[in-house]
Short mmCIF file of C-alpha atoms and ligand atoms in Angstrom, two decimals:
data_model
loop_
_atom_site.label_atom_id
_atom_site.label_comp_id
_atom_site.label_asym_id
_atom_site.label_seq_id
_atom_site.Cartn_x
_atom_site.Cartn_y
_atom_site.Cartn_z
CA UNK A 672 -32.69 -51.32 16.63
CA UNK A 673 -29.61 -50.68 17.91
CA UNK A 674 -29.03 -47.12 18.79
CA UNK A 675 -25.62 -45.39 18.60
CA UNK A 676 -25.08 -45.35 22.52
CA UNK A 677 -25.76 -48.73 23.17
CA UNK A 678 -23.09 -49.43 20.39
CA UNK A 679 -20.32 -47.90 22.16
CA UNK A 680 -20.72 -49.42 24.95
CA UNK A 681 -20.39 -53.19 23.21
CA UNK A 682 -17.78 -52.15 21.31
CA UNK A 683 -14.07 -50.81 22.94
CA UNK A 684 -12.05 -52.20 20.88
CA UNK A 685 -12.55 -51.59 16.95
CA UNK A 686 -12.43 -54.42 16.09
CA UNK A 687 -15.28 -54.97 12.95
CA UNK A 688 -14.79 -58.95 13.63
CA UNK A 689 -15.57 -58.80 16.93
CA UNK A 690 -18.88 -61.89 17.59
CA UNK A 691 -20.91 -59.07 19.80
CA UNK A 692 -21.18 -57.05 16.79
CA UNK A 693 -21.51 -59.93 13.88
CA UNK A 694 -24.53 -60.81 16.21
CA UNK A 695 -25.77 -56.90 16.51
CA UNK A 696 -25.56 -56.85 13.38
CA UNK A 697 -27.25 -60.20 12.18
CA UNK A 698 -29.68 -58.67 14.68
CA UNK A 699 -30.79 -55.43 12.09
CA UNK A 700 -33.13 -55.68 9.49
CA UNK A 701 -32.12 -56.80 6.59
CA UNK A 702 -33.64 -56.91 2.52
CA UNK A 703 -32.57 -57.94 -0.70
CA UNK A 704 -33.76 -56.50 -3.57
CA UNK A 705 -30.78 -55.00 -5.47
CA UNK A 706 -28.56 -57.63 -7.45
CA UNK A 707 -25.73 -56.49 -5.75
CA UNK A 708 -25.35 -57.36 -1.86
CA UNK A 709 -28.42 -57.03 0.41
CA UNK A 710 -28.90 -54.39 2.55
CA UNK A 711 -29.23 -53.78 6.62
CA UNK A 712 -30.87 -50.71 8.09
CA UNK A 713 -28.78 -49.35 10.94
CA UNK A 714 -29.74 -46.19 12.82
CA UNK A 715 -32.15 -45.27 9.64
CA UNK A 716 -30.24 -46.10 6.87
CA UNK A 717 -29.51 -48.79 4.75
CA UNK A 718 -26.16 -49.88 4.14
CA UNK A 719 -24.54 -52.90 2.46
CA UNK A 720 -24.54 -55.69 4.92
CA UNK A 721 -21.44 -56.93 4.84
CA UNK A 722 -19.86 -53.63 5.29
CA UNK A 723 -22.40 -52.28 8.86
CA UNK A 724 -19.92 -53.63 11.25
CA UNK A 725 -17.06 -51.45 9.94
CA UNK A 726 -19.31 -48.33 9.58
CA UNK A 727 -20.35 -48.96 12.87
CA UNK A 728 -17.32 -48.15 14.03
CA UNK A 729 -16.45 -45.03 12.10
CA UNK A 730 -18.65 -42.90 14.58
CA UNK A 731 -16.93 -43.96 17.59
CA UNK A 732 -13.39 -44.01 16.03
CA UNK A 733 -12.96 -42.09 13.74
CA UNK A 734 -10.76 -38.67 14.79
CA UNK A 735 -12.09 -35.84 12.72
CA UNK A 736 -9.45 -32.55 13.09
CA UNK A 737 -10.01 -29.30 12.92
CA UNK A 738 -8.15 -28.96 9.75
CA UNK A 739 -10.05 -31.80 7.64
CA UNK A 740 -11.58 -31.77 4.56
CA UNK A 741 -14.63 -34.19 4.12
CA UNK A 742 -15.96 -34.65 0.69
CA UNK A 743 -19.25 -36.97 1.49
CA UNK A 744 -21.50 -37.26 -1.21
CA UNK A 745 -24.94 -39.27 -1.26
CA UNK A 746 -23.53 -42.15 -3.77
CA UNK A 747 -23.97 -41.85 -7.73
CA UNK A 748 -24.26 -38.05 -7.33
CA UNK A 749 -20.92 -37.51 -8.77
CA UNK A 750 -18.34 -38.40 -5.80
CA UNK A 751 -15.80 -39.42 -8.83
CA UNK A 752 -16.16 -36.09 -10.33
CA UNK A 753 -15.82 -34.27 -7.11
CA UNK A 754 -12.89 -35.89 -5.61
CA UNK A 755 -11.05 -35.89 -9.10
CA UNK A 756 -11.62 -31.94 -8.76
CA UNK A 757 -11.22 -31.54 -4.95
CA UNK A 758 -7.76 -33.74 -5.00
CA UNK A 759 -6.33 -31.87 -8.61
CA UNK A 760 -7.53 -28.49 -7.02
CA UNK A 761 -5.87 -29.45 -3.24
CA UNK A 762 -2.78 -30.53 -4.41
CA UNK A 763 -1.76 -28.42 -7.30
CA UNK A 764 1.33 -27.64 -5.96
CA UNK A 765 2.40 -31.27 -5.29
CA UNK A 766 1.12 -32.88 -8.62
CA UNK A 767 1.10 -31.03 -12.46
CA UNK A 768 -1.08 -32.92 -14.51
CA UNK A 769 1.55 -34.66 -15.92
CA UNK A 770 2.53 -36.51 -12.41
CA UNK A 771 -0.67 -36.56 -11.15
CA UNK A 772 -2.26 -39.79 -9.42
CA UNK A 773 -5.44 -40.09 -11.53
CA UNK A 774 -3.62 -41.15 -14.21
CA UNK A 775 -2.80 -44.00 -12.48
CA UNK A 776 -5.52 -44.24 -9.87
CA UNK A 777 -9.26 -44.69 -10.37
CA UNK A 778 -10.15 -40.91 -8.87
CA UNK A 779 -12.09 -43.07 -6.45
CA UNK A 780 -9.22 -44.02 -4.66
CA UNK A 781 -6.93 -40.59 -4.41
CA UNK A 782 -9.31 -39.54 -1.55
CA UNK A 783 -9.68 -42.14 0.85
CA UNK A 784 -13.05 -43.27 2.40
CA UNK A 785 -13.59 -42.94 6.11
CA UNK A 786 -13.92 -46.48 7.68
CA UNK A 787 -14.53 -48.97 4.34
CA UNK A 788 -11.56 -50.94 4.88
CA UNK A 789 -9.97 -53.00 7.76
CA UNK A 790 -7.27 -51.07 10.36
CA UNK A 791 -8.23 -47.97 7.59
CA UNK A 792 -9.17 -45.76 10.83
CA UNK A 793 -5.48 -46.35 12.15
CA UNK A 794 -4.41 -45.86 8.68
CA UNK A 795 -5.98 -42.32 8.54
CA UNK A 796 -4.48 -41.45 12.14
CA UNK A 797 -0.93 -41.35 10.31
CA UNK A 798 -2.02 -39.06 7.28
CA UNK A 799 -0.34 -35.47 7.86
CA UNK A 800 -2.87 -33.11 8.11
CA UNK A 801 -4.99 -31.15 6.23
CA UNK A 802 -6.13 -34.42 5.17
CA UNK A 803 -8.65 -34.59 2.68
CA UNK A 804 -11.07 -37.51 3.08
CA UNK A 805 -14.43 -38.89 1.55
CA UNK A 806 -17.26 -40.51 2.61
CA UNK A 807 -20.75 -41.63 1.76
CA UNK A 808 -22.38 -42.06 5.60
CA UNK A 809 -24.88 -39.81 6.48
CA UNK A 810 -24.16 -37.15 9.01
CA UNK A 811 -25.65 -38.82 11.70
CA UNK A 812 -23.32 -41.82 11.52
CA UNK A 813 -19.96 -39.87 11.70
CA UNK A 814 -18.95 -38.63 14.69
CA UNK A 815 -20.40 -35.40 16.61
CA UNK A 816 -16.83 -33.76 16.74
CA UNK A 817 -17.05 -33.38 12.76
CA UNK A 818 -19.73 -30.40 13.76
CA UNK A 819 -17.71 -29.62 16.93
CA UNK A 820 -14.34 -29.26 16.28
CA UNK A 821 -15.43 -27.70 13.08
CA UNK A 822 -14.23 -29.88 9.97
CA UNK A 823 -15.04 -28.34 6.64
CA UNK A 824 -17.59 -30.39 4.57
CA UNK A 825 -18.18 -30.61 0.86
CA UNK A 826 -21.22 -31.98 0.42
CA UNK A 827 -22.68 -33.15 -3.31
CA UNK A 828 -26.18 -34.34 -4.54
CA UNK A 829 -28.15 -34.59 -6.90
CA UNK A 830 -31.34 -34.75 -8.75
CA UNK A 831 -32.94 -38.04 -7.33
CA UNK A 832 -34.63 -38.99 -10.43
CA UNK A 833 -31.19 -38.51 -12.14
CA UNK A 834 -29.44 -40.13 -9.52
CA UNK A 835 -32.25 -43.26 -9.04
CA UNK A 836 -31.37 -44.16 -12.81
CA UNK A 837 -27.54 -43.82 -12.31
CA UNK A 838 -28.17 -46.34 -9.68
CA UNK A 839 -29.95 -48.95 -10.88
CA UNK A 840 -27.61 -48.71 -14.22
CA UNK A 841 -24.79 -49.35 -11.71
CA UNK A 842 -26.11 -51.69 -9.65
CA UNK A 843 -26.62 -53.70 -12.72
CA UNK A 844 -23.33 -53.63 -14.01
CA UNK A 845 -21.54 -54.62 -10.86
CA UNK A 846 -24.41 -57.34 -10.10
CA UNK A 847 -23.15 -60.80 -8.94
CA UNK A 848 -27.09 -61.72 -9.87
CA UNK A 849 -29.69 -61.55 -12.28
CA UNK A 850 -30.13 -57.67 -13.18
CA UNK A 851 -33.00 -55.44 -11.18
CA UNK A 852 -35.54 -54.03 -13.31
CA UNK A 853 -36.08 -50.45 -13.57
CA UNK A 854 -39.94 -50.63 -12.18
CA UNK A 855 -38.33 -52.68 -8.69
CA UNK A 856 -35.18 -50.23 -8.51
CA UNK A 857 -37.77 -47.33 -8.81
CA UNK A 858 -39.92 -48.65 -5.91
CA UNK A 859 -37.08 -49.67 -3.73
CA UNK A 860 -35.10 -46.33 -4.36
CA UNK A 861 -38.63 -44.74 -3.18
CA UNK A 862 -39.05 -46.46 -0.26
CA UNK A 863 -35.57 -45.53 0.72
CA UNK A 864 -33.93 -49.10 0.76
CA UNK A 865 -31.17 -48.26 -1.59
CA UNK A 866 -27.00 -48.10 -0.29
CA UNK A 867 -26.98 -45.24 2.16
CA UNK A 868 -30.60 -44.45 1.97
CA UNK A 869 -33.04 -42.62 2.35
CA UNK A 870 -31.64 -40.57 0.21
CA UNK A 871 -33.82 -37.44 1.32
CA UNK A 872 -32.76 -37.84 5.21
CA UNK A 873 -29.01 -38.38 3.50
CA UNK A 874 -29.76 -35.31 1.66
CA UNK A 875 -31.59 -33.22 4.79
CA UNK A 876 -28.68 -34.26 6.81
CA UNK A 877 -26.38 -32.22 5.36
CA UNK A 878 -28.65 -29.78 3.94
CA UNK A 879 -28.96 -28.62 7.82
CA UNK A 880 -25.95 -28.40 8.60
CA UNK A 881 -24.64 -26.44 5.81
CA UNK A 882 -27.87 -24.07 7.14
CA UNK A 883 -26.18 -24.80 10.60
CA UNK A 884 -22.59 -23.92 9.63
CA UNK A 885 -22.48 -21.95 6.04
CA UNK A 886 -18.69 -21.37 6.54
CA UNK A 887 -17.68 -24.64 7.44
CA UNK A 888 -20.20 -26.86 4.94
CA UNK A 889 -20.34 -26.31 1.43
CA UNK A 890 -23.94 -27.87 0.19
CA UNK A 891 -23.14 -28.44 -3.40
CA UNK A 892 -25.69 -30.17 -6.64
CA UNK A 893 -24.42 -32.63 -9.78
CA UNK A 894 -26.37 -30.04 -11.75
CA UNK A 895 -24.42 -26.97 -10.83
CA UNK A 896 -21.31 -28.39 -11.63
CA UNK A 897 -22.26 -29.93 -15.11
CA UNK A 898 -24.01 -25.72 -15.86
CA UNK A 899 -20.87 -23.45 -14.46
CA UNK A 900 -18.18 -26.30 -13.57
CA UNK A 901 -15.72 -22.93 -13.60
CA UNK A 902 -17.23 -20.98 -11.18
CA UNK A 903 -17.68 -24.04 -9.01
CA UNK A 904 -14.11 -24.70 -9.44
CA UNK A 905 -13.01 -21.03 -8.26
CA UNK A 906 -15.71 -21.64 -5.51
CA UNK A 907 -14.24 -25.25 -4.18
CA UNK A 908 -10.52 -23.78 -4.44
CA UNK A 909 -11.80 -20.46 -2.26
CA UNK A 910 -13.50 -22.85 0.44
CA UNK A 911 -10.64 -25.13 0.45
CA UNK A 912 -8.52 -22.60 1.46
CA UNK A 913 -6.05 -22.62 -1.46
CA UNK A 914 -7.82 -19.99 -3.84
CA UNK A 915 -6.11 -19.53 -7.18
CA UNK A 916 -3.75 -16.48 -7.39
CA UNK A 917 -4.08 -13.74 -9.69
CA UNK A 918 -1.01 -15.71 -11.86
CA UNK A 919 -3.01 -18.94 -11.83
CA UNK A 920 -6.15 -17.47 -13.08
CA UNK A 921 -4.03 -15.13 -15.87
CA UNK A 922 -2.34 -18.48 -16.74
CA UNK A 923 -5.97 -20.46 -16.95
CA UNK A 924 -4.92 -22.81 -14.21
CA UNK A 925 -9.05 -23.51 -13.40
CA UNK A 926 -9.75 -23.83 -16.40
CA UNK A 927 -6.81 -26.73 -17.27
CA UNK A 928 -8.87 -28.35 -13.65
CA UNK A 929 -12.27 -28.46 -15.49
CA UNK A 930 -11.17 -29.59 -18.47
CA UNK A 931 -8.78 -32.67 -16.93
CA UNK A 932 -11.37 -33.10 -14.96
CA UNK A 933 -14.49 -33.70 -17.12
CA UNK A 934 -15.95 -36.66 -18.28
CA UNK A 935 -14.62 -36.84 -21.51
CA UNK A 936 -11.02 -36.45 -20.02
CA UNK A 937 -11.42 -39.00 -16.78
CA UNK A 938 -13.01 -41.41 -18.80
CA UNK A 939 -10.33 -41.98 -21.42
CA UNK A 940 -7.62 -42.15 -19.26
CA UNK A 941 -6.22 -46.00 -19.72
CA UNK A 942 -6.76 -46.58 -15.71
CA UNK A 943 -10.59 -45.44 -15.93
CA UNK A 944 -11.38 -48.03 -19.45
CA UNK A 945 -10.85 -51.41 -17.43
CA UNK A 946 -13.91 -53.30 -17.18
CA UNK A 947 -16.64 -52.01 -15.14
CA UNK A 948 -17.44 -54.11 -12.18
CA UNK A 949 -16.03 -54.21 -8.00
CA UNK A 950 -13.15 -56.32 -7.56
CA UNK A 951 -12.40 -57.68 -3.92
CA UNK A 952 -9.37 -58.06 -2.37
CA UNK A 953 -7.61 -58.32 0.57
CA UNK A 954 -10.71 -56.49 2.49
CA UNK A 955 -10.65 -53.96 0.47
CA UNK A 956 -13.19 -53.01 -2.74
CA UNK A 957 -12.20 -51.83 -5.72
CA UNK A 958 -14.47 -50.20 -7.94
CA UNK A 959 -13.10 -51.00 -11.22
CA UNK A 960 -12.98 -47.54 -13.85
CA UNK A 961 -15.66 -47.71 -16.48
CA UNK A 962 -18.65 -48.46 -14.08
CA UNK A 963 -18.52 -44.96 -12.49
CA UNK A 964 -18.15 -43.34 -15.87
CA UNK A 965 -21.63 -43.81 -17.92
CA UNK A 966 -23.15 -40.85 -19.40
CA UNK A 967 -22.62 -38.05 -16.98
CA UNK A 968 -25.81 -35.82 -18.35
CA UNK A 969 -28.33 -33.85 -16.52
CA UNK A 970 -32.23 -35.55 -17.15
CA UNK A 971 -31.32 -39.18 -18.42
CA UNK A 972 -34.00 -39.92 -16.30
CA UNK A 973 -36.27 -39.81 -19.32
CA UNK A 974 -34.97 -42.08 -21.21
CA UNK A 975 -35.43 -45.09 -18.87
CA UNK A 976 -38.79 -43.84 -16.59
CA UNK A 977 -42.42 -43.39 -17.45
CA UNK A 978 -43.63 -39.15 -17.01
CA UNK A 979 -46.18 -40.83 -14.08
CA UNK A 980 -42.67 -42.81 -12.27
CA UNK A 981 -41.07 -38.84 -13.26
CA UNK A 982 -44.30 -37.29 -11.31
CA UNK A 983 -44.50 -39.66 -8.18
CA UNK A 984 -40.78 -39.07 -7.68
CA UNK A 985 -41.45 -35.53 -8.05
CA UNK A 986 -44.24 -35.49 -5.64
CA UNK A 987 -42.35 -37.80 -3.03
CA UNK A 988 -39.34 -35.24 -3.06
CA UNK A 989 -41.66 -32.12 -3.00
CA UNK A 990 -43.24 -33.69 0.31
CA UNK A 991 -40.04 -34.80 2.07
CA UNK A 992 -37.95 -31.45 1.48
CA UNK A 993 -41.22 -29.54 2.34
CA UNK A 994 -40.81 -26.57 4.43
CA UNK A 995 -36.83 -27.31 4.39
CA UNK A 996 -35.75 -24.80 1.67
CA UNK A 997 -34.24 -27.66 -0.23
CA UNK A 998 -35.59 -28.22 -3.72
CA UNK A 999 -34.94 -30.06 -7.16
P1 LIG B 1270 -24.54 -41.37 -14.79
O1 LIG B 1270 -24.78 -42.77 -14.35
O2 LIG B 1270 -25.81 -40.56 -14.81
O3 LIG B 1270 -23.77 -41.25 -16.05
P2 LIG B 1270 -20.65 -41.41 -8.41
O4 LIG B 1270 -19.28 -40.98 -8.82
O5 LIG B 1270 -21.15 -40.70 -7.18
O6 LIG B 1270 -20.76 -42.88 -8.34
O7 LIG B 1270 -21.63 -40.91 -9.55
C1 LIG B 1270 -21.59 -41.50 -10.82
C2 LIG B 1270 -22.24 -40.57 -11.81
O8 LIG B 1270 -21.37 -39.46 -12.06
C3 LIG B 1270 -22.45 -41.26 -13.13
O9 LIG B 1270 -23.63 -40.66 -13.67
C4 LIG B 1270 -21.19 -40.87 -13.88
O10 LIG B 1270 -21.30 -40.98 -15.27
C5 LIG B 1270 -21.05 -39.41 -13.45
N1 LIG B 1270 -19.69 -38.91 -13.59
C6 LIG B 1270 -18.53 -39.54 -13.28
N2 LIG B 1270 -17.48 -38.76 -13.57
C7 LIG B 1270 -17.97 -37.61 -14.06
C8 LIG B 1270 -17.37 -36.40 -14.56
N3 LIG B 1270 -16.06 -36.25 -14.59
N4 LIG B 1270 -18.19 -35.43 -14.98
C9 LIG B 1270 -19.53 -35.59 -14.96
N5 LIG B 1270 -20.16 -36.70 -14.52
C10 LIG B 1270 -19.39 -37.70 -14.07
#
């Protein structure tokens, strides 16, 4: 397998199109499995084939400064939620909720991912700083400077059972195939071949680092924002370094952010009711609204696994985070 150092030597240019890397690439192991797109492993983790080569060149390219804001989230954890809070909390003094992008914008797109998109690394080189950005890549495939120079990092998971069935329910509705069942998203999810997995390295990553650097990362869970979503509201606008005055919180500005925010809200906003499903154009993917808003509950697991598929997740989660101080 290609490692990261032979990469950057083959590529100096970033250029995603480039024959050396379609053939690196084409070189990786590869599986189907999910009715989506199939998947190649790159440096440990799995990630949609047709989208490697540009990923591959996030780690190499990509700028992070000091002043950055990096939401990356370990997918169908609740990245919509978080960068619908993040961006309303971040920009409160540009947008009131009556101008605000996300009424227009699936929340997906007011934070822009590092690296998904063609010429999107040059595009990011022109944003004023702080920036905030997003991504999904595991630690390991951004660059080293994000640790270095210091870049804050907001980092969301969440229950894997949880976040197994949110998967395979979206997998499903965006398939260009015939649907997965639950029983082969269960065992693929569990051997780690899902979009950006192994989930447990994805979540060990970060879980580290926020060890590593507890002023710089912020190691959040889907479950603690769905129990106190106010005191993680108070907490995100603290670490982003725009805390809510003593005004704001007598005028129940944190409060207006949860509730716009929540799922109820998000969902019935006209841009987040179009059919679920990706849309592709020009390079670029568009998740279209509905399919990242399902049912947003803690422990919908149950209703779609067996109690033994409940306990060997369990005991597959117990024995990766062992000794790590992570649990579920
Ligand atoms: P379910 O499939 O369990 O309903 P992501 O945004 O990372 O793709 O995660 C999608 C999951 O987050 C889905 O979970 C979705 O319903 C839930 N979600 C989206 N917006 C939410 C919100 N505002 N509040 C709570 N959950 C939300």
């Amino acid at each position: 397998m290609a490692d990261h150092q032979s990469l950057s030597k083959e590529i100096d240019q970033p250029e995603a199109t480039r024959p050396d890397v379609q053939d690196l690439v084409a070189s990786l192991p590869r599986r189907d499995g999910w009715s989506t797109t199939p998947l190649t492993l790159y440096n440990n983790y799995w990630l949609r084939s047709h989208m490697v080569a540009k990923f591959m060149l996030v780690r190499d390219n990509f700028k992070p400064r000091r002043d950055d804001v990096v939401l990356a989230t370990h997918p169908k954890s609740g990245t919509t939620w978080l960068k619908s809070l993040a961006f309303t909390i971040f920009n409160r003094s540009r947008f009131t909720f009556a101008n605000t992008p996300l009424l227009k914008s699936n929340p997906q797109l007011v934070v822009p991912f590092i690296g998904t998109t063609d010429g999107e690394l040059d595009h990011l080189e022109t944003l004023p700083s702080p920036r905030l950005l997003s991504t999904h890549l595991p630690l390991s495939l951004l660059p080293p400077a994000i640790s270095t120079v210091g870049c804050k990092v907001v980092y969301l998971c969440r229950e894997p059972k949880d976040s197994s069935v949110s998967r395979w329910h979206f997998e499903n509705k965006i398939a260009t195939g015939a649907p997965v069942s639950l029983d082969d998203a269960f065992h693929l999810f569990c051997q780690g071949v899902s979009p950006f997995g192994p989930f447990w390295d994805h979540y060990l990553e970060y879980w580290k680092e926020s060890l590593a650097r507890p002023h710089e990362v912020m190691f959040l869970r889907y479950e603690e924002i769905v129990s106190d979503p106010l005191k993680v509201v108070r907490k995100l606008a603290t670490f982003l370094g725009v805390p809510f005055t003593e005004e704001e919180e007598e005028s129940g500005v944190a409060e207006e952010i949860v509730s716009f925010c929540s799922f109820e809200s998000l969902r019935n906003l006209d841009v987040n009711k179009t059919a679920a499903g990706v849309e592709r154009a020009g390079g670029k993917l568009f998740l279209q609204g509905s399919a990242l808003f399902r049912k947003g509950k803690v422990g919908d697991w149950v209703n779609h696994m067996s109690k033994d598929m409940g306990e060997a997740m369990d005991r597959l989660v117990q024995d990766k985070f062992k000794g790590s101080g992570l649990e579920f």
